[in-house]
Amino acid sequence: SAFHSISANALLLLDDIDICISNRDDKDKLGVKLNTLLSCLDGTDSRSDLIVVMTTNRIAALDEALIRKGRVDLTKEVSYPDRWSIKQYVSNFYNTEKVPAITLRSFNFSMAEIQDISLRTTSVEEAVEAINALKKEKRLKERKRKLLEAVV
């Protein structure tokens, strides 16, 4: 199997694990069967020479058997980035210490969105302007959503 072909002392990243595995009740979902994954993690097929890292944006969607104590040694939530983290990322991306002010107090978007903005823009100034605009856009969408909820 592919699991056994991984080199010794390796790190295996299972990104977006909630998308990759089938829950017990999902008969039609493509991907790895839950019992197969559990067996690879700590069952008859397990390997002690492998570090497994799983990521998800929806931990509640995961089967409890997959994330129970003893099977998962550490759970770490990575929250939204703060202003300093975003500024450091943009500074490193554009290789400059001169980053315009990021004017927002709070952020509710991921580093993936910051990366996307950085890849689509051509200067640090344009990137910061797009970051500030994204926050305003999300704030407006949230206000509209709350207004619609209040009306209904």
N, C-alpha and C. Protein backbone atom coordinates (compact mmCIF):
# COMPACT_ATOMS: atom_id res chain seq x y z
N SER A 1 0.83 -1.19 0.00
CA SER A 1 0.00 0.00 0.00
C SER A 1 0.87 1.25 0.00
N ALA A 2 0.29 2.35 -0.36
CA ALA A 2 1.02 3.62 -0.41
C ALA A 2 1.55 4.00 0.97
N PHE A 3 0.78 3.69 2.01
CA PHE A 3 1.18 4.02 3.37
C PHE A 3 2.49 3.35 3.75
N HIS A 4 2.68 2.10 3.33
CA HIS A 4 3.90 1.37 3.67
C HIS A 4 5.09 1.76 2.81
N SER A 5 4.86 2.49 1.72
CA SER A 5 5.97 2.90 0.86
C SER A 5 6.62 4.21 1.32
N ILE A 6 6.08 4.84 2.35
CA ILE A 6 6.64 6.09 2.88
C ILE A 6 7.93 5.78 3.62
N SER A 7 8.94 6.59 3.40
CA SER A 7 10.24 6.37 4.03
C SER A 7 10.16 6.41 5.55
N ALA A 8 11.09 5.73 6.19
CA ALA A 8 11.17 5.75 7.65
C ALA A 8 11.50 7.16 8.13
N ASN A 9 11.05 7.49 9.31
CA ASN A 9 11.31 8.80 9.94
C ASN A 9 10.81 9.97 9.10
N ALA A 10 9.70 9.78 8.44
CA ALA A 10 9.12 10.81 7.59
C ALA A 10 7.96 11.50 8.31
N LEU A 11 7.54 12.60 7.73
CA LEU A 11 6.37 13.32 8.19
C LEU A 11 5.32 13.21 7.09
N LEU A 12 4.14 12.71 7.45
CA LEU A 12 3.06 12.56 6.49
C LEU A 12 2.02 13.62 6.78
N LEU A 13 1.74 14.49 5.82
CA LEU A 13 0.75 15.55 5.96
C LEU A 13 -0.53 15.13 5.26
N LEU A 14 -1.60 15.03 6.04
CA LEU A 14 -2.93 14.76 5.50
C LEU A 14 -3.71 16.06 5.57
N ASP A 15 -3.62 16.84 4.51
CA ASP A 15 -4.22 18.18 4.48
C ASP A 15 -5.71 18.07 4.19
N ASP A 16 -6.50 18.87 4.90
CA ASP A 16 -7.96 18.86 4.74
C ASP A 16 -8.52 17.45 4.88
N ILE A 17 -8.19 16.81 5.98
CA ILE A 17 -8.57 15.42 6.24
C ILE A 17 -10.08 15.22 6.19
N ASP A 18 -10.86 16.25 6.51
CA ASP A 18 -12.32 16.13 6.48
C ASP A 18 -12.84 15.87 5.07
N ILE A 19 -12.08 16.27 4.07
CA ILE A 19 -12.49 16.06 2.68
C ILE A 19 -12.01 14.70 2.17
N CYS A 20 -10.91 14.23 2.73
CA CYS A 20 -10.24 13.03 2.21
C CYS A 20 -10.83 11.71 2.67
N ILE A 21 -11.50 11.70 3.81
CA ILE A 21 -11.96 10.43 4.35
C ILE A 21 -13.48 10.33 4.31
N SER A 22 -13.95 9.11 4.25
CA SER A 22 -15.38 8.84 4.30
C SER A 22 -15.76 8.58 5.75
N ASN A 23 -16.81 9.21 6.21
CA ASN A 23 -17.32 8.92 7.54
C ASN A 23 -18.00 7.55 7.52
N ARG A 24 -18.34 7.04 8.67
CA ARG A 24 -18.96 5.72 8.78
C ARG A 24 -20.23 5.62 7.95
N ASP A 25 -21.01 6.70 7.89
CA ASP A 25 -22.31 6.67 7.22
C ASP A 25 -22.26 7.06 5.75
N ASP A 26 -21.13 7.56 5.27
CA ASP A 26 -21.02 8.01 3.88
C ASP A 26 -20.69 6.83 2.98
N LYS A 27 -21.69 6.38 2.24
CA LYS A 27 -21.49 5.24 1.34
C LYS A 27 -21.01 5.71 -0.03
N ASP A 28 -21.34 6.96 -0.40
CA ASP A 28 -21.05 7.44 -1.75
C ASP A 28 -19.80 8.30 -1.83
N LYS A 29 -19.28 8.76 -0.71
CA LYS A 29 -18.15 9.68 -0.73
C LYS A 29 -16.88 8.97 -1.17
N LEU A 30 -16.17 9.58 -2.09
CA LEU A 30 -14.89 9.03 -2.54
C LEU A 30 -13.82 9.37 -1.52
N GLY A 31 -12.76 8.61 -1.52
CA GLY A 31 -11.66 8.88 -0.61
C GLY A 31 -11.30 7.65 0.19
N VAL A 32 -10.53 7.86 1.24
CA VAL A 32 -10.05 6.77 2.08
C VAL A 32 -11.16 6.39 3.06
N LYS A 33 -11.36 5.13 3.25
CA LYS A 33 -12.34 4.66 4.23
C LYS A 33 -11.80 4.92 5.62
N LEU A 34 -12.68 5.33 6.52
CA LEU A 34 -12.28 5.67 7.88
C LEU A 34 -11.56 4.52 8.57
N ASN A 35 -12.09 3.31 8.47
CA ASN A 35 -11.45 2.19 9.17
C ASN A 35 -10.05 1.90 8.62
N THR A 36 -9.82 2.15 7.34
CA THR A 36 -8.48 1.98 6.76
C THR A 36 -7.50 2.99 7.36
N LEU A 37 -7.94 4.23 7.46
CA LEU A 37 -7.09 5.27 8.04
C LEU A 37 -6.79 4.98 9.50
N LEU A 38 -7.80 4.58 10.26
CA LEU A 38 -7.60 4.27 11.68
C LEU A 38 -6.61 3.12 11.84
N SER A 39 -6.69 2.14 11.00
CA SER A 39 -5.77 1.01 11.04
C SER A 39 -4.34 1.45 10.75
N CYS A 40 -4.19 2.39 9.81
CA CYS A 40 -2.86 2.91 9.49
C CYS A 40 -2.29 3.76 10.62
N LEU A 41 -3.17 4.49 11.31
CA LEU A 41 -2.69 5.38 12.37
C LEU A 41 -2.24 4.62 13.61
N ASP A 42 -3.05 3.67 14.07
CA ASP A 42 -2.64 2.98 15.30
C ASP A 42 -3.15 1.55 15.39
N GLY A 43 -3.53 0.98 14.28
CA GLY A 43 -4.01 -0.40 14.26
C GLY A 43 -2.94 -1.35 13.79
N THR A 44 -3.37 -2.39 13.11
CA THR A 44 -2.44 -3.44 12.67
C THR A 44 -1.45 -2.94 11.62
N ASP A 45 -1.80 -1.90 10.91
CA ASP A 45 -0.91 -1.36 9.87
C ASP A 45 -0.09 -0.16 10.34
N SER A 46 -0.16 0.19 11.62
CA SER A 46 0.48 1.42 12.11
C SER A 46 2.01 1.32 12.05
N ARG A 47 2.61 2.51 12.02
CA ARG A 47 4.08 2.61 11.97
C ARG A 47 4.52 3.59 13.04
N SER A 48 5.50 3.17 13.83
CA SER A 48 6.01 4.04 14.90
C SER A 48 7.10 4.99 14.40
N ASP A 49 7.54 4.81 13.15
CA ASP A 49 8.61 5.63 12.60
C ASP A 49 8.08 6.77 11.73
N LEU A 50 6.82 7.12 11.91
CA LEU A 50 6.17 8.10 11.06
C LEU A 50 5.42 9.11 11.91
N ILE A 51 5.59 10.38 11.60
CA ILE A 51 4.81 11.44 12.25
C ILE A 51 3.70 11.84 11.28
N VAL A 52 2.47 11.79 11.77
CA VAL A 52 1.32 12.12 10.93
C VAL A 52 0.73 13.44 11.41
N VAL A 53 0.57 14.38 10.48
CA VAL A 53 -0.04 15.68 10.77
C VAL A 53 -1.30 15.77 9.92
N MET A 54 -2.42 16.06 10.57
CA MET A 54 -3.69 16.21 9.86
C MET A 54 -4.17 17.64 10.02
N THR A 55 -4.69 18.21 8.95
CA THR A 55 -5.26 19.56 9.01
C THR A 55 -6.73 19.49 8.60
N THR A 56 -7.49 20.43 9.14
CA THR A 56 -8.90 20.56 8.77
C THR A 56 -9.38 21.96 9.09
N ASN A 57 -10.34 22.42 8.35
CA ASN A 57 -11.03 23.67 8.68
C ASN A 57 -12.34 23.37 9.40
N ARG A 58 -12.69 22.08 9.48
CA ARG A 58 -13.97 21.69 10.08
C ARG A 58 -13.77 20.51 11.01
N ILE A 59 -13.20 20.75 12.17
CA ILE A 59 -12.92 19.65 13.10
C ILE A 59 -14.20 18.95 13.55
N ALA A 60 -15.30 19.67 13.62
CA ALA A 60 -16.58 19.07 14.02
C ALA A 60 -17.07 18.04 13.01
N ALA A 61 -16.60 18.11 11.78
CA ALA A 61 -17.02 17.17 10.74
C ALA A 61 -16.28 15.84 10.83
N LEU A 62 -15.23 15.78 11.64
CA LEU A 62 -14.44 14.55 11.74
C LEU A 62 -15.09 13.56 12.69
N ASP A 63 -14.96 12.30 12.36
CA ASP A 63 -15.45 11.24 13.24
C ASP A 63 -14.66 11.27 14.55
N GLU A 64 -15.35 11.12 15.67
CA GLU A 64 -14.68 11.20 16.97
C GLU A 64 -13.60 10.13 17.12
N ALA A 65 -13.77 8.99 16.48
CA ALA A 65 -12.76 7.93 16.56
C ALA A 65 -11.42 8.39 15.98
N LEU A 66 -11.47 9.26 15.01
CA LEU A 66 -10.24 9.74 14.36
C LEU A 66 -9.45 10.68 15.25
N ILE A 67 -10.13 11.45 16.09
CA ILE A 67 -9.43 12.50 16.85
C ILE A 67 -9.45 12.24 18.36
N ARG A 68 -9.72 11.02 18.76
CA ARG A 68 -9.78 10.72 20.19
C ARG A 68 -8.39 10.77 20.83
N LYS A 69 -8.37 10.96 22.14
CA LYS A 69 -7.11 10.95 22.90
C LYS A 69 -6.46 9.58 22.71
N GLY A 70 -5.16 9.58 22.59
CA GLY A 70 -4.44 8.34 22.36
C GLY A 70 -4.14 8.12 20.89
N ARG A 71 -5.03 8.57 20.04
CA ARG A 71 -4.79 8.47 18.59
C ARG A 71 -4.17 9.77 18.09
N VAL A 72 -4.65 10.88 18.64
CA VAL A 72 -4.11 12.19 18.30
C VAL A 72 -3.41 12.71 19.55
N ASP A 73 -2.11 12.92 19.45
CA ASP A 73 -1.32 13.35 20.60
C ASP A 73 -1.44 14.84 20.89
N LEU A 74 -1.68 15.63 19.86
CA LEU A 74 -1.72 17.07 20.03
C LEU A 74 -2.74 17.66 19.07
N THR A 75 -3.58 18.53 19.60
CA THR A 75 -4.52 19.28 18.77
C THR A 75 -4.16 20.75 18.92
N LYS A 76 -3.96 21.43 17.82
CA LYS A 76 -3.57 22.84 17.85
C LYS A 76 -4.46 23.62 16.90
N GLU A 77 -5.17 24.60 17.44
CA GLU A 77 -5.99 25.47 16.59
C GLU A 77 -5.13 26.63 16.12
N VAL A 78 -5.14 26.84 14.83
CA VAL A 78 -4.43 27.97 14.25
C VAL A 78 -5.51 28.99 13.88
N SER A 79 -5.53 30.09 14.61
CA SER A 79 -6.58 31.08 14.41
C SER A 79 -6.19 32.04 13.29
N TYR A 80 -7.06 33.01 13.07
CA TYR A 80 -6.79 34.01 12.06
C TYR A 80 -5.53 34.81 12.43
N PRO A 81 -4.81 35.28 11.43
CA PRO A 81 -3.59 36.05 11.71
C PRO A 81 -3.91 37.43 12.28
N ASP A 82 -3.00 37.93 13.07
CA ASP A 82 -3.15 39.30 13.58
C ASP A 82 -2.42 40.26 12.64
N ARG A 83 -2.52 41.53 12.95
CA ARG A 83 -1.92 42.57 12.10
C ARG A 83 -0.41 42.35 11.93
N TRP A 84 0.28 42.02 13.03
CA TRP A 84 1.74 41.81 12.98
C TRP A 84 2.08 40.67 12.04
N SER A 85 1.34 39.54 12.12
CA SER A 85 1.61 38.38 11.26
C SER A 85 1.41 38.71 9.79
N ILE A 86 0.34 39.44 9.51
CA ILE A 86 0.07 39.83 8.12
C ILE A 86 1.17 40.76 7.61
N LYS A 87 1.56 41.71 8.44
CA LYS A 87 2.61 42.65 8.04
C LYS A 87 3.93 41.91 7.79
N GLN A 88 4.26 40.94 8.65
CA GLN A 88 5.49 40.16 8.46
C GLN A 88 5.43 39.36 7.16
N TYR A 89 4.28 38.75 6.89
CA TYR A 89 4.13 37.97 5.67
C TYR A 89 4.33 38.85 4.44
N VAL A 90 3.65 39.97 4.41
CA VAL A 90 3.75 40.88 3.26
C VAL A 90 5.17 41.41 3.13
N SER A 91 5.78 41.73 4.25
CA SER A 91 7.16 42.21 4.25
C SER A 91 8.11 41.17 3.64
N ASN A 92 7.94 39.92 4.06
CA ASN A 92 8.78 38.84 3.52
C ASN A 92 8.48 38.57 2.06
N PHE A 93 7.20 38.60 1.70
CA PHE A 93 6.80 38.31 0.33
C PHE A 93 7.41 39.31 -0.64
N TYR A 94 7.37 40.59 -0.27
CA TYR A 94 7.89 41.64 -1.15
C TYR A 94 9.32 42.04 -0.80
N ASN A 95 9.92 41.34 0.16
CA ASN A 95 11.32 41.57 0.54
C ASN A 95 11.58 43.05 0.85
N THR A 96 10.74 43.60 1.72
CA THR A 96 10.90 45.00 2.11
C THR A 96 10.52 45.17 3.58
N GLU A 97 11.15 46.12 4.21
CA GLU A 97 10.81 46.46 5.60
C GLU A 97 9.72 47.54 5.63
N LYS A 98 9.52 48.23 4.50
CA LYS A 98 8.57 49.34 4.43
C LYS A 98 7.21 48.84 4.00
N VAL A 99 6.37 48.56 4.98
CA VAL A 99 5.02 48.08 4.72
C VAL A 99 4.05 49.16 5.19
N PRO A 100 3.18 49.63 4.30
CA PRO A 100 2.19 50.64 4.71
C PRO A 100 1.31 50.12 5.85
N ALA A 101 0.67 51.02 6.53
CA ALA A 101 -0.17 50.65 7.68
C ALA A 101 -1.34 49.78 7.24
N ILE A 102 -1.53 48.72 7.99
CA ILE A 102 -2.73 47.90 7.84
C ILE A 102 -3.71 48.48 8.84
N THR A 103 -4.76 49.09 8.36
CA THR A 103 -5.58 49.98 9.17
C THR A 103 -6.65 49.30 10.00
N LEU A 104 -6.77 48.02 9.90
CA LEU A 104 -7.89 47.35 10.55
C LEU A 104 -7.51 46.82 11.93
N ARG A 105 -8.48 46.82 12.82
CA ARG A 105 -8.24 46.37 14.20
C ARG A 105 -8.34 44.86 14.34
N SER A 106 -9.26 44.25 13.63
CA SER A 106 -9.43 42.81 13.74
C SER A 106 -9.52 42.19 12.35
N PHE A 107 -9.21 40.92 12.29
CA PHE A 107 -9.15 40.24 11.00
C PHE A 107 -9.91 38.94 11.10
N ASN A 108 -10.61 38.57 10.06
CA ASN A 108 -11.30 37.29 10.02
C ASN A 108 -11.07 36.62 8.67
N PHE A 109 -9.84 36.63 8.24
CA PHE A 109 -9.50 35.92 7.04
C PHE A 109 -8.18 35.19 7.24
N SER A 110 -7.96 34.22 6.40
CA SER A 110 -6.83 33.31 6.59
C SER A 110 -5.56 33.81 5.91
N MET A 111 -4.47 33.17 6.26
CA MET A 111 -3.21 33.49 5.60
C MET A 111 -3.26 33.07 4.13
N ALA A 112 -4.10 32.10 3.80
CA ALA A 112 -4.27 31.71 2.40
C ALA A 112 -4.83 32.88 1.59
N GLU A 113 -5.75 33.63 2.20
CA GLU A 113 -6.29 34.81 1.51
C GLU A 113 -5.22 35.89 1.36
N ILE A 114 -4.37 36.05 2.37
CA ILE A 114 -3.27 37.01 2.28
C ILE A 114 -2.29 36.58 1.19
N GLN A 115 -2.02 35.29 1.13
CA GLN A 115 -1.13 34.77 0.09
C GLN A 115 -1.73 35.03 -1.29
N ASP A 116 -3.01 34.77 -1.45
CA ASP A 116 -3.67 35.00 -2.72
C ASP A 116 -3.56 36.47 -3.14
N ILE A 117 -3.80 37.37 -2.20
CA ILE A 117 -3.67 38.80 -2.49
C ILE A 117 -2.23 39.12 -2.90
N SER A 118 -1.28 38.58 -2.18
CA SER A 118 0.13 38.85 -2.50
C SER A 118 0.51 38.34 -3.88
N LEU A 119 -0.03 37.21 -4.27
CA LEU A 119 0.26 36.66 -5.59
C LEU A 119 -0.40 37.46 -6.72
N ARG A 120 -1.53 38.10 -6.42
CA ARG A 120 -2.27 38.86 -7.43
C ARG A 120 -1.82 40.31 -7.55
N THR A 121 -1.07 40.81 -6.58
CA THR A 121 -0.65 42.21 -6.60
C THR A 121 0.81 42.32 -7.00
N THR A 122 1.20 43.54 -7.39
CA THR A 122 2.56 43.73 -7.89
C THR A 122 3.44 44.56 -6.98
N SER A 123 2.85 45.11 -5.91
CA SER A 123 3.66 45.91 -4.98
C SER A 123 3.12 45.75 -3.57
N VAL A 124 3.95 46.08 -2.61
CA VAL A 124 3.53 45.99 -1.21
C VAL A 124 2.38 46.95 -0.93
N GLU A 125 2.42 48.12 -1.54
CA GLU A 125 1.34 49.10 -1.35
C GLU A 125 0.01 48.57 -1.88
N GLU A 126 0.06 47.97 -3.06
CA GLU A 126 -1.15 47.40 -3.66
C GLU A 126 -1.68 46.24 -2.81
N ALA A 127 -0.79 45.44 -2.27
CA ALA A 127 -1.20 44.31 -1.42
C ALA A 127 -1.90 44.79 -0.16
N VAL A 128 -1.33 45.78 0.52
CA VAL A 128 -1.94 46.30 1.74
C VAL A 128 -3.28 46.94 1.43
N GLU A 129 -3.37 47.66 0.33
CA GLU A 129 -4.64 48.25 -0.09
C GLU A 129 -5.70 47.16 -0.31
N ALA A 130 -5.31 46.06 -0.93
CA ALA A 130 -6.23 44.94 -1.18
C ALA A 130 -6.62 44.25 0.13
N ILE A 131 -5.70 44.13 1.06
CA ILE A 131 -6.00 43.54 2.37
C ILE A 131 -7.02 44.40 3.11
N ASN A 132 -6.78 45.70 3.13
CA ASN A 132 -7.72 46.61 3.79
C ASN A 132 -9.09 46.56 3.11
N ALA A 133 -9.12 46.46 1.79
CA ALA A 133 -10.39 46.39 1.05
C ALA A 133 -11.12 45.08 1.34
N LEU A 134 -10.37 43.99 1.48
CA LEU A 134 -10.98 42.70 1.77
C LEU A 134 -11.69 42.73 3.12
N LYS A 135 -11.07 43.34 4.10
CA LYS A 135 -11.69 43.43 5.42
C LYS A 135 -12.99 44.23 5.35
N LYS A 136 -12.97 45.34 4.64
CA LYS A 136 -14.18 46.15 4.50
C LYS A 136 -15.28 45.37 3.79
N GLU A 137 -14.91 44.64 2.75
CA GLU A 137 -15.88 43.83 2.01
C GLU A 137 -16.50 42.76 2.91
N LYS A 138 -15.68 42.10 3.70
CA LYS A 138 -16.20 41.07 4.61
C LYS A 138 -17.09 41.68 5.69
N ARG A 139 -16.73 42.85 6.17
CA ARG A 139 -17.54 43.53 7.18
C ARG A 139 -18.92 43.86 6.61
N LEU A 140 -18.98 44.34 5.36
CA LEU A 140 -20.26 44.65 4.72
C LEU A 140 -21.11 43.40 4.52
N LYS A 141 -20.49 42.31 4.09
CA LYS A 141 -21.22 41.06 3.91
C LYS A 141 -21.80 40.57 5.23
N GLU A 142 -21.03 40.71 6.30
CA GLU A 142 -21.51 40.29 7.62
C GLU A 142 -22.69 41.14 8.07
N ARG A 143 -22.62 42.45 7.83
CA ARG A 143 -23.74 43.33 8.17
C ARG A 143 -24.99 42.96 7.39
N LYS A 144 -24.84 42.69 6.10
CA LYS A 144 -25.98 42.29 5.26
C LYS A 144 -26.58 40.98 5.77
N ARG A 145 -25.73 40.03 6.13
CA ARG A 145 -26.21 38.75 6.64
C ARG A 145 -27.02 38.94 7.91
N LYS A 146 -26.52 39.78 8.82
CA LYS A 146 -27.22 40.04 10.08
C LYS A 146 -28.56 40.75 9.84
N LEU A 147 -28.57 41.68 8.89
CA LEU A 147 -29.83 42.37 8.55
C LEU A 147 -30.85 41.40 7.99
N LEU A 148 -30.41 40.51 7.12
CA LEU A 148 -31.32 39.51 6.56
C LEU A 148 -31.86 38.58 7.63
N GLU A 149 -31.02 38.18 8.56
CA GLU A 149 -31.46 37.33 9.67
C GLU A 149 -32.50 38.06 10.53
N ALA A 150 -32.29 39.34 10.74
CA ALA A 150 -33.21 40.13 11.56
C ALA A 150 -34.58 40.27 10.88
N VAL A 151 -34.58 40.35 9.56
CA VAL A 151 -35.83 40.51 8.80
C VAL A 151 -36.62 39.20 8.79
N VAL A 152 -35.93 38.10 8.69
CA VAL A 152 -36.58 36.78 8.61
C VAL A 152 -37.00 36.33 9.94
